[in-house]
Amino acid sequence: MACANILSMTRLLPAAPNVHVLVVGDIMLDRYIHGTTDRVSREAPVPVVQVDGSEDRLGGAANVAKNVVSLGGKCTLVGAVGDDPTGRTVTMMLEAAGIDADLVVVDGWRTTLKERLVSMQQQLVRMDFEQSLPCEYATEVVARVARHMSAADALVIEDYDKGAIADPQRIMAAASTHATPVIADPKFKPFSAYRGVTILKPNRPEFEAALGYWPKDRDLPESGCALAKASGVDAITLTRGGDGLTVFEATGACLHVPAASVDVYDETGAGDTVAATLGVCTALGWPRAEAARIANVAGGLVCTKFGTAVASARELNLAARTISAQAQAPRRRQLTDAVARSRRHGERIVFTNGCFDILHAGHVGYLSEARELGDRLIVAVNDDDSVRRLKGDGRPVNPLEDRIRVLEGLESVDWVVPFSEDTPEALLAEIRPDVLVKGGDYAIADVIGADFVRGYGGDVRVLGLLDDRSTTDIVDRIRMADG
């Protein structure tokens, strides 16, 4: 058993997702004390830091909530803070960030504070001030979550084992009442404590602790899927740092997303960002594979920043486009090299493009006919995001990797290359095919790139499709049958 290895990005986050994500969990404040160091203390062999100032950042579940808002979603945060200066600072910061906070304020209890002493962008020491939340207040947290559940499109449980999530099943009961999808970020509890969760998001140490060992690479997919099934969760999304992110479905399916190539500066809070991104994408109704891909990019993005940080929808989409282009570049280079070799042998190159979402008899016939116009046939395929822009929400039905695999299986097709632009004009300029072919009811003058190809002496052809053979018609018939 092996995981499907996914390299390219497809779907992008909308600028305004218009979703409401409910976050519940342990709330913290991350404080960074900055200073300069140029000598060692006479009292002990430790550096002396001349403190220049400090900054506070939201941590734990509060950081997840801030990431949700940064990604354009609406967020309600439920948790507990103490009636202390740290708790009041957290409350003010949540309000300033535009987060709707429904917090249990506990007299005589200390809000979790993590202080880091930083010099020259390096942490010298971290000091944690924390107490476990008394059980009676965890019960109040559950009650407040239940009150907000009906308005939530997704729920994120951020469990740092500080006491706010004493019993995940009590929260799951409220979620199941409203059929709310749940993403849970665990810590030390058994994975079975999160039974019923849609996505469980452990890191490597948590996953290894749950299994009791780290499997060999060849056994990892089977072990992960078996753990998801035994734990009663739909899927486990395992964050693996520099090794990327792997999704284990309880059904036995496995998907791996390699880590993005970034300069890692600080991994603090990256898991919070991944959880928040999974929450927003799940609220949008995205397939798990799509959510995992963009969450993987988000986690890598915050690793390039100092300290507890967030990712915005704009910078996340920009990073996703860059990764998609990088993934497609080798395929394009391989194609241009192959075309050059074919031309040296006097072969005639035919080019066509399309979405090829649901491959039907019309496509097969037209591609076979196109191949007869030359010696080699190139099929350029719109990636998922460009299909969505062209065809609207709900398309494509089949992801890019599946569409490529089906096309590559056709005898008439020599090469398949994806493109992310709305038109194939850039590809045409790189390849300069001898024949440009389009299928359907087009006038040659309406074929994109026709003027360019004819300008250097190439040929342009329009080939008909079989009547009553259309992907859109097929999709409509399926939807009518389901209705």
Short mmCIF file of C-alpha atoms in Angstrom, two decimals:
data_model
loop_
_atom_site.label_atom_id
_atom_site.label_comp_id
_atom_site.label_asym_id
_atom_site.label_seq_id
_atom_site.Cartn_x
_atom_site.Cartn_y
_atom_site.Cartn_z
CA MET A 1 0.00 0.00 0.00
CA ALA A 2 1.35 3.44 -0.94
CA CYS A 3 0.25 7.03 -0.60
CA ALA A 4 -0.67 9.09 -3.64
CA ASN A 5 2.06 11.73 -3.89
CA ILE A 6 0.62 15.15 -4.74
CA LEU A 7 2.93 17.92 -5.89
CA SER A 8 0.82 20.63 -7.52
CA MET A 9 -1.58 23.11 -5.96
CA THR A 10 -5.00 23.52 -7.45
CA ARG A 11 -7.75 25.33 -5.56
CA LEU A 12 -7.15 28.75 -3.97
CA LEU A 13 -8.90 30.33 -1.00
CA PRO A 14 -11.53 32.96 -1.83
CA ALA A 15 -10.67 36.44 -0.58
CA ALA A 16 -13.80 36.44 1.59
CA PRO A 17 -14.75 32.82 2.39
CA ASN A 18 -17.99 33.87 4.16
CA VAL A 19 -17.73 31.01 6.63
CA HIS A 20 -18.02 30.89 10.41
CA VAL A 21 -15.50 28.74 12.25
CA LEU A 22 -15.99 28.00 15.94
CA VAL A 23 -12.73 27.44 17.85
CA VAL A 24 -12.54 25.97 21.34
CA GLY A 25 -9.49 25.13 23.40
CA ASP A 26 -6.67 26.23 25.62
CA ILE A 27 -5.88 29.93 25.33
CA MET A 28 -2.39 31.28 25.87
CA LEU A 29 -0.38 34.44 25.58
CA ASP A 30 3.05 34.29 23.93
CA ARG A 31 5.33 37.08 25.14
CA TYR A 32 8.64 37.84 23.42
CA ILE A 33 11.17 39.88 25.40
CA HIS A 34 13.75 41.31 23.02
CA GLY A 35 17.23 42.49 23.94
CA THR A 36 20.90 42.61 23.01
CA THR A 37 23.67 40.40 24.35
CA ASP A 38 27.35 41.32 24.32
CA ARG A 39 28.80 39.90 27.53
CA VAL A 40 28.64 37.03 29.99
CA SER A 41 27.52 37.48 33.58
CA ARG A 42 30.13 37.39 36.34
CA GLU A 43 27.59 35.70 38.60
CA ALA A 44 27.19 32.61 36.40
CA PRO A 45 28.24 31.46 32.89
CA VAL A 46 25.12 32.92 31.27
CA PRO A 47 24.66 35.79 28.80
CA VAL A 48 23.55 39.18 30.07
CA VAL A 49 20.63 40.55 28.03
CA GLN A 50 19.96 44.27 27.88
CA VAL A 51 16.17 44.31 27.43
CA ASP A 52 14.95 46.66 24.70
CA GLY A 53 11.23 45.84 24.80
CA SER A 54 8.61 43.14 24.49
CA GLU A 55 5.68 42.12 22.32
CA ASP A 56 2.65 39.95 22.99
CA ARG A 57 1.05 37.50 20.55
CA LEU A 58 -2.01 35.30 20.87
CA GLY A 59 -1.19 31.63 21.40
CA GLY A 60 -2.88 28.24 21.49
CA ALA A 61 -6.56 28.31 20.54
CA ALA A 62 -6.38 32.11 20.35
CA ASN A 63 -3.71 31.81 17.64
CA VAL A 64 -5.95 29.38 15.71
CA ALA A 65 -8.76 31.93 15.92
CA LYS A 66 -6.51 34.73 14.71
CA ASN A 67 -5.43 32.59 11.75
CA VAL A 68 -9.08 31.95 10.84
CA VAL A 69 -9.75 35.69 10.76
CA SER A 70 -6.53 36.34 8.84
CA LEU A 71 -7.72 33.86 6.21
CA GLY A 72 -10.92 35.90 5.82
CA GLY A 73 -13.31 33.80 7.91
CA LYS A 74 -15.50 34.79 10.81
CA CYS A 75 -14.46 33.24 14.11
CA THR A 76 -15.98 32.69 17.53
CA LEU A 77 -13.52 31.59 20.20
CA VAL A 78 -14.55 29.74 23.36
CA GLY A 79 -12.14 29.04 26.20
CA ALA A 80 -11.06 30.25 29.60
CA VAL A 81 -8.80 32.99 30.94
CA GLY A 82 -7.94 34.05 34.43
CA ASP A 83 -9.04 37.30 36.03
CA ASP A 84 -5.45 38.51 35.82
CA PRO A 85 -3.37 40.96 33.74
CA THR A 86 -2.51 38.23 31.20
CA GLY A 87 -6.17 37.33 30.75
CA ARG A 88 -7.13 40.97 30.28
CA THR A 89 -4.36 41.39 27.70
CA VAL A 90 -5.65 38.37 25.78
CA THR A 91 -9.22 39.72 25.84
CA MET A 92 -8.14 43.10 24.45
CA MET A 93 -6.03 41.49 21.73
CA LEU A 94 -8.91 39.23 20.65
CA GLU A 95 -11.21 42.23 20.35
CA ALA A 96 -8.60 44.15 18.34
CA ALA A 97 -8.21 41.16 15.98
CA GLY A 98 -11.96 41.06 15.25
CA ILE A 99 -12.52 37.73 17.01
CA ASP A 100 -15.85 37.15 18.76
CA ALA A 101 -14.68 35.79 22.12
CA ASP A 102 -16.96 34.02 24.60
CA LEU A 103 -14.53 33.38 27.44
CA VAL A 104 -15.01 31.89 30.89
CA VAL A 105 -13.22 34.23 33.31
CA VAL A 106 -11.86 32.34 36.31
CA ASP A 107 -11.09 34.11 39.58
CA GLY A 108 -7.83 33.08 41.22
CA TRP A 109 -6.61 31.14 38.18
CA ARG A 110 -3.60 32.05 36.12
CA THR A 111 -3.91 32.51 32.33
CA THR A 112 -1.25 30.49 30.56
CA LEU A 113 1.71 32.71 29.69
CA LYS A 114 4.83 31.69 27.80
CA GLU A 115 7.66 34.19 28.00
CA ARG A 116 10.59 33.90 25.62
CA LEU A 117 13.81 35.83 25.99
CA VAL A 118 15.13 36.63 22.51
CA SER A 119 18.43 38.13 21.44
CA MET A 120 19.64 38.46 17.84
CA GLN A 121 16.48 36.62 16.69
CA GLN A 122 17.42 33.57 18.80
CA GLN A 123 15.49 32.26 21.79
CA LEU A 124 17.73 32.05 24.84
CA VAL A 125 15.15 30.71 27.28
CA ARG A 126 11.41 30.08 27.58
CA MET A 127 9.52 30.42 30.86
CA ASP A 128 6.02 28.91 31.18
CA PHE A 129 3.49 30.18 33.72
CA GLU A 130 0.45 27.93 33.80
CA GLN A 131 -2.06 26.02 35.89
CA SER A 132 -4.49 23.30 34.89
CA LEU A 133 -8.04 24.60 34.53
CA PRO A 134 -10.38 23.32 37.29
CA CYS A 135 -12.89 20.75 35.99
CA GLU A 136 -16.00 22.80 36.78
CA TYR A 137 -14.88 25.52 34.38
CA ALA A 138 -14.26 22.98 31.62
CA THR A 139 -17.95 22.09 31.97
CA GLU A 140 -18.86 25.74 31.41
CA VAL A 141 -16.65 25.78 28.30
CA VAL A 142 -18.67 22.86 26.86
CA ALA A 143 -21.94 24.69 27.58
CA ARG A 144 -20.76 27.81 25.76
CA VAL A 145 -19.56 25.79 22.76
CA ALA A 146 -23.01 24.20 22.51
CA ARG A 147 -24.66 27.64 22.43
CA HIS A 148 -22.61 28.67 19.39
CA MET A 149 -22.70 25.40 17.47
CA SER A 150 -25.81 26.10 15.37
CA ALA A 151 -24.14 29.13 13.74
CA ALA A 152 -20.85 27.38 12.96
CA ASP A 153 -19.85 25.92 9.59
CA ALA A 154 -16.98 24.02 11.23
CA LEU A 155 -15.49 23.48 14.67
CA VAL A 156 -11.79 23.39 15.57
CA ILE A 157 -10.81 21.79 18.89
CA GLU A 158 -7.37 23.02 19.96
CA ASP A 159 -6.40 20.74 22.84
CA TYR A 160 -3.12 21.60 24.56
CA ASP A 161 -4.08 19.57 27.65
CA LYS A 162 -4.31 22.63 29.88
CA GLY A 163 -7.82 21.67 31.00
CA ALA A 164 -10.24 23.49 28.68
CA ILE A 165 -10.91 20.24 26.77
CA ALA A 166 -11.35 17.86 29.68
CA ASP A 167 -13.64 15.50 27.74
CA PRO A 168 -13.67 15.92 23.93
CA GLN A 169 -16.72 13.63 23.63
CA ARG A 170 -18.93 16.15 25.41
CA ILE A 171 -18.04 18.69 22.74
CA MET A 172 -18.46 16.07 20.00
CA ALA A 173 -21.99 15.39 21.25
CA ALA A 174 -22.90 19.04 20.68
CA ALA A 175 -21.27 19.00 17.24
CA SER A 176 -23.09 15.84 16.16
CA THR A 177 -26.44 17.40 17.07
CA HIS A 178 -25.85 20.01 14.36
CA ALA A 179 -23.82 17.75 12.00
CA THR A 180 -20.92 20.20 12.32
CA PRO A 181 -17.62 18.94 10.86
CA VAL A 182 -14.84 18.91 13.46
CA ILE A 183 -11.07 19.33 13.21
CA ALA A 184 -9.19 18.38 16.38
CA ASP A 185 -5.57 19.16 17.22
CA PRO A 186 -4.62 16.65 19.95
CA LYS A 187 -1.88 16.52 22.53
CA PHE A 188 -1.53 13.68 25.03
CA LYS A 189 -4.99 12.10 25.11
CA PRO A 190 -5.59 8.79 23.30
CA PHE A 191 -6.81 9.38 19.77
CA SER A 192 -9.97 7.44 20.60
CA ALA A 193 -10.92 10.33 22.92
CA TYR A 194 -11.69 12.27 19.71
CA ARG A 195 -13.97 9.60 18.23
CA GLY A 196 -16.32 11.08 15.62
CA VAL A 197 -13.92 13.84 14.55
CA THR A 198 -13.79 14.63 10.82
CA ILE A 199 -10.04 15.37 10.79
CA LEU A 200 -7.59 14.65 13.59
CA LYS A 201 -4.38 16.68 13.16
CA PRO A 202 -1.46 15.30 15.20
CA ASN A 203 2.20 16.10 14.71
CA ARG A 204 4.83 13.40 14.44
CA PRO A 205 5.53 12.94 18.21
CA GLU A 206 1.79 12.74 18.94
CA PHE A 207 1.23 10.24 16.14
CA GLU A 208 4.17 8.12 17.27
CA ALA A 209 2.92 8.15 20.87
CA ALA A 210 -0.54 7.03 19.73
CA LEU A 211 0.91 4.10 17.77
CA GLY A 212 3.59 3.31 20.32
CA TYR A 213 6.27 3.32 17.61
CA TRP A 214 7.21 4.96 14.31
CA PRO A 215 6.53 2.61 11.35
CA LYS A 216 8.91 1.94 8.50
CA ASP A 217 8.16 4.07 5.45
CA ARG A 218 6.58 1.18 3.56
CA ASP A 219 4.27 0.43 6.52
CA LEU A 220 3.28 4.03 7.31
CA PRO A 221 0.19 4.24 5.03
CA GLU A 222 -1.32 1.02 6.36
CA SER A 223 -0.51 1.90 9.99
CA GLY A 224 -1.93 5.41 9.69
CA CYS A 225 -5.17 4.29 8.05
CA ALA A 226 -5.60 1.51 10.60
CA LEU A 227 -5.08 4.02 13.43
CA ALA A 228 -7.71 6.35 11.96
CA LYS A 229 -10.20 3.50 11.72
CA ALA A 230 -9.45 2.19 15.22
CA SER A 231 -9.73 5.69 16.69
CA GLY A 232 -13.12 6.27 15.10
CA VAL A 233 -12.12 9.38 13.13
CA ASP A 234 -12.75 9.96 9.44
CA ALA A 235 -9.14 10.90 8.72
CA ILE A 236 -5.81 11.69 10.34
CA THR A 237 -3.86 14.59 8.85
CA LEU A 238 -0.30 14.11 10.07
CA THR A 239 2.01 17.14 10.01
CA ARG A 240 5.59 15.93 9.50
CA GLY A 241 7.66 19.11 9.42
CA GLY A 242 10.20 18.94 6.62
CA ASP A 243 8.63 15.73 5.34
CA GLY A 244 5.34 17.46 4.52
CA LEU A 245 1.84 16.36 5.42
CA THR A 246 0.15 12.98 5.07
CA VAL A 247 -3.58 12.21 5.15
CA PHE A 248 -4.69 8.76 6.31
CA GLU A 249 -8.34 7.98 5.64
CA ALA A 250 -10.20 5.45 7.77
CA THR A 251 -11.38 3.96 4.45
CA GLY A 252 -7.78 3.02 3.62
CA ALA A 253 -6.94 5.82 1.18
CA CYS A 254 -3.70 7.73 1.72
CA LEU A 255 -2.48 11.06 0.34
CA HIS A 256 0.92 12.67 0.82
CA VAL A 257 1.72 16.33 0.21
CA PRO A 258 5.47 17.06 0.16
CA ALA A 259 6.70 20.02 2.17
CA ALA A 260 6.99 23.30 0.32
CA SER A 261 10.54 24.46 -0.32
CA VAL A 262 10.90 27.32 2.18
CA ASP A 263 13.60 28.72 4.43
CA VAL A 264 12.37 27.59 7.85
CA TYR A 265 12.90 30.33 10.40
CA ASP A 266 10.65 29.35 13.30
CA GLU A 267 8.15 26.49 13.54
CA THR A 268 6.30 28.00 16.52
CA GLY A 269 2.53 27.91 15.94
CA ALA A 270 2.69 26.23 12.52
CA GLY A 271 0.33 23.51 13.74
CA ASP A 272 -2.18 26.18 14.80
CA THR A 273 -2.10 27.63 11.29
CA VAL A 274 -2.63 24.20 9.71
CA ALA A 275 -5.60 23.55 12.02
CA ALA A 276 -7.15 26.93 11.22
CA THR A 277 -6.71 26.42 7.47
CA LEU A 278 -8.25 22.96 7.64
CA GLY A 279 -11.14 24.51 9.57
CA VAL A 280 -11.77 27.21 6.95
CA CYS A 281 -11.48 24.77 4.04
CA THR A 282 -13.75 22.22 5.72
CA ALA A 283 -16.29 24.97 6.39
CA LEU A 284 -16.14 25.78 2.67
CA GLY A 285 -16.95 22.15 1.88
CA TRP A 286 -13.63 21.44 0.17
CA PRO A 287 -12.52 17.83 -0.38
CA ARG A 288 -9.95 16.72 2.20
CA ALA A 289 -7.20 16.46 -0.42
CA GLU A 290 -7.66 20.10 -1.43
CA ALA A 291 -7.81 21.24 2.20
CA ALA A 292 -4.64 19.30 3.01
CA ARG A 293 -2.72 20.84 0.11
CA ILE A 294 -3.48 24.45 1.00
CA ALA A 295 -3.03 23.79 4.75
CA ASN A 296 0.41 22.35 4.01
CA VAL A 297 1.36 25.58 2.23
CA ALA A 298 -0.03 27.67 5.11
CA GLY A 299 2.02 25.76 7.66
CA GLY A 300 5.19 26.21 5.62
CA LEU A 301 4.45 29.89 5.14
CA VAL A 302 4.34 30.73 8.87
CA CYS A 303 7.58 28.78 9.38
CA THR A 304 9.30 31.55 7.42
CA LYS A 305 8.23 34.10 10.05
CA PHE A 306 9.46 34.80 13.55
CA GLY A 307 7.47 33.51 16.51
CA THR A 308 3.77 32.79 16.67
CA ALA A 309 2.46 34.07 13.34
CA VAL A 310 -0.51 33.94 10.96
CA ALA A 311 -1.02 33.54 7.21
CA SER A 312 -3.32 35.79 5.19
CA ALA A 313 -5.45 34.54 2.32
CA ARG A 314 -3.58 36.80 -0.10
CA GLU A 315 -0.09 35.59 0.77
CA LEU A 316 -1.30 31.99 1.01
CA ASN A 317 -2.77 32.08 -2.50
CA LEU A 318 0.38 33.74 -3.84
CA ALA A 319 2.50 30.97 -2.30
CA ALA A 320 0.14 28.32 -3.69
CA ARG A 321 0.40 29.76 -7.21
CA THR A 322 4.19 29.79 -6.94
CA ILE A 323 4.27 26.15 -5.84
CA SER A 324 1.91 25.18 -8.66
CA ALA A 325 4.14 26.91 -11.20
CA GLN A 326 7.23 25.22 -9.75
CA ALA A 327 5.54 21.82 -9.93
CA GLN A 328 4.51 22.35 -13.56
CA ALA A 329 7.86 23.75 -14.71
CA PRO A 330 9.72 20.40 -14.90
CA ARG A 331 6.89 18.87 -16.93
CA ARG A 332 7.00 21.83 -19.33
CA ARG A 333 10.78 21.57 -19.67
CA GLN A 334 10.50 17.84 -20.34
CA LEU A 335 7.84 18.53 -22.96
CA THR A 336 9.83 21.20 -24.82
CA ASP A 337 12.88 18.89 -24.82
CA ALA A 338 10.77 16.01 -26.18
CA VAL A 339 9.25 18.26 -28.87
CA ALA A 340 12.74 19.39 -29.94
CA ARG A 341 13.85 15.75 -30.29
CA SER A 342 10.75 14.93 -32.35
CA ARG A 343 11.34 17.87 -34.67
CA ARG A 344 14.90 16.72 -35.30
CA HIS A 345 13.37 13.49 -36.60
CA GLY A 346 11.02 15.45 -38.87
CA GLU A 347 7.86 14.71 -36.86
CA ARG A 348 4.76 16.90 -37.10
CA ILE A 349 3.47 18.23 -33.73
CA VAL A 350 -0.27 18.57 -33.06
CA PHE A 351 -1.56 20.57 -30.07
CA THR A 352 -4.97 20.75 -28.42
CA ASN A 353 -6.23 21.91 -25.04
CA GLY A 354 -9.23 21.70 -22.76
CA CYS A 355 -10.57 20.81 -19.33
CA PHE A 356 -11.32 17.13 -20.10
CA ASP A 357 -13.19 16.89 -16.80
CA ILE A 358 -15.25 13.79 -17.53
CA LEU A 359 -13.66 12.05 -20.50
CA HIS A 360 -16.44 10.81 -22.82
CA ALA A 361 -16.77 9.25 -26.26
CA GLY A 362 -16.74 12.66 -27.93
CA HIS A 363 -13.34 13.45 -26.45
CA VAL A 364 -11.90 10.08 -27.41
CA GLY A 365 -13.04 10.39 -31.02
CA TYR A 366 -11.83 13.95 -31.42
CA LEU A 367 -8.41 13.21 -29.88
CA SER A 368 -8.00 10.19 -32.14
CA GLU A 369 -8.84 12.33 -35.17
CA ALA A 370 -6.45 15.07 -33.99
CA ARG A 371 -3.61 12.54 -33.70
CA GLU A 372 -4.07 11.63 -37.36
CA LEU A 373 -3.15 15.18 -38.34
CA GLY A 374 0.47 14.64 -37.29
CA ASP A 375 3.01 12.36 -35.66
CA ARG A 376 2.74 13.52 -32.04
CA LEU A 377 -0.26 14.83 -30.08
CA ILE A 378 0.12 17.18 -27.11
CA VAL A 379 -2.91 17.66 -24.83
CA ALA A 380 -2.75 20.73 -22.58
CA VAL A 381 -5.08 20.43 -19.56
CA ASN A 382 -6.46 23.29 -17.46
CA ASP A 383 -5.54 22.87 -13.81
CA ASP A 384 -8.34 22.71 -11.25
CA ASP A 385 -8.38 26.40 -10.37
CA SER A 386 -8.55 27.55 -14.00
CA VAL A 387 -11.38 25.02 -14.64
CA ARG A 388 -13.22 26.54 -11.71
CA ARG A 389 -12.79 30.03 -13.14
CA LEU A 390 -14.03 28.87 -16.54
CA LYS A 391 -16.83 26.51 -15.49
CA GLY A 392 -17.89 27.77 -12.05
CA ASP A 393 -18.13 26.20 -8.60
CA GLY A 394 -18.60 22.46 -8.53
CA ARG A 395 -16.12 21.93 -11.34
CA PRO A 396 -13.94 20.13 -12.01
CA VAL A 397 -15.60 16.90 -11.01
CA ASN A 398 -12.25 15.08 -11.29
CA PRO A 399 -8.99 16.60 -9.94
CA LEU A 400 -6.10 17.45 -12.24
CA GLU A 401 -4.01 14.38 -11.40
CA ASP A 402 -6.90 12.04 -12.27
CA ARG A 403 -7.63 13.84 -15.55
CA ILE A 404 -3.96 13.67 -16.55
CA ARG A 405 -3.78 9.96 -15.74
CA VAL A 406 -6.84 9.15 -17.87
CA LEU A 407 -5.58 11.17 -20.85
CA GLU A 408 -2.15 9.55 -20.64
CA GLY A 409 -3.87 6.18 -20.93
CA LEU A 410 -5.23 6.99 -24.41
CA GLU A 411 -3.29 5.51 -27.32
CA SER A 412 -3.77 8.66 -29.38
CA VAL A 413 -2.13 10.96 -26.79
CA ASP A 414 1.65 11.31 -26.66
CA TRP A 415 2.14 14.02 -24.05
CA VAL A 416 -0.09 15.68 -21.43
CA VAL A 417 0.89 18.98 -19.82
CA PRO A 418 -1.11 21.02 -17.27
CA PHE A 419 -1.39 24.80 -17.37
CA SER A 420 -2.75 27.24 -14.78
CA GLU A 421 -3.50 30.20 -17.04
CA ASP A 422 -6.99 30.79 -18.45
CA THR A 423 -5.68 30.31 -22.00
CA PRO A 424 -2.90 28.13 -23.49
CA GLU A 425 -1.23 31.04 -25.30
CA ALA A 426 1.97 30.88 -23.20
CA LEU A 427 2.31 27.16 -23.96
CA LEU A 428 1.71 27.74 -27.65
CA ALA A 429 4.51 30.31 -27.66
CA GLU A 430 6.88 27.80 -26.02
CA ILE A 431 5.98 24.82 -28.24
CA ARG A 432 4.98 26.43 -31.57
CA PRO A 433 3.04 23.36 -32.78
CA ASP A 434 2.61 22.58 -36.45
CA VAL A 435 -1.13 22.10 -35.99
CA LEU A 436 -3.48 23.67 -33.43
CA VAL A 437 -6.69 21.67 -33.02
CA LYS A 438 -9.90 22.48 -31.20
CA GLY A 439 -12.96 20.32 -30.84
CA GLY A 440 -16.52 21.63 -30.89
CA ASP A 441 -18.65 24.22 -32.61
CA TYR A 442 -15.97 26.89 -33.18
CA ALA A 443 -15.14 29.19 -36.06
CA ILE A 444 -11.39 29.09 -36.70
CA ALA A 445 -11.20 32.82 -35.98
CA ASP A 446 -12.57 32.16 -32.47
CA VAL A 447 -9.93 29.58 -31.53
CA ILE A 448 -7.57 31.09 -28.95
CA GLY A 449 -4.05 31.21 -30.35
CA ALA A 450 -5.20 30.71 -33.96
CA ASP A 451 -3.73 34.01 -35.18
CA PHE A 452 -0.42 33.28 -33.48
CA VAL A 453 -0.10 29.78 -34.97
CA ARG A 454 -1.11 30.86 -38.46
CA GLY A 455 1.28 33.80 -38.15
CA TYR A 456 4.33 31.51 -38.20
CA GLY A 457 2.86 29.23 -40.86
CA GLY A 458 1.13 26.67 -38.68
CA ASP A 459 -2.23 25.06 -39.42
CA VAL A 460 -5.45 25.48 -37.37
CA ARG A 461 -8.25 22.92 -37.46
CA VAL A 462 -11.65 22.60 -35.77
CA LEU A 463 -12.92 19.05 -35.35
CA GLY A 464 -16.47 18.16 -34.46
CA LEU A 465 -17.56 16.21 -31.37
CA LEU A 466 -20.21 13.51 -31.29
CA ASP A 467 -23.72 14.90 -30.84
CA ASP A 468 -25.15 14.80 -27.30
CA ARG A 469 -21.67 14.29 -25.80
CA SER A 470 -20.86 17.07 -23.35
CA THR A 471 -19.31 17.03 -19.88
CA THR A 472 -21.73 19.74 -18.76
CA ASP A 473 -24.69 17.69 -20.00
CA ILE A 474 -23.37 14.59 -18.23
CA VAL A 475 -22.96 16.51 -14.96
CA ASP A 476 -26.46 17.98 -15.30
CA ARG A 477 -27.99 14.52 -15.92
CA ILE A 478 -26.23 13.13 -12.83
CA ARG A 479 -27.46 16.03 -10.70
CA MET A 480 -31.01 15.57 -11.99
CA ALA A 481 -30.86 11.84 -11.19
CA ASP A 482 -29.60 12.61 -7.67
CA GLY A 483 -32.38 15.11 -7.17
#
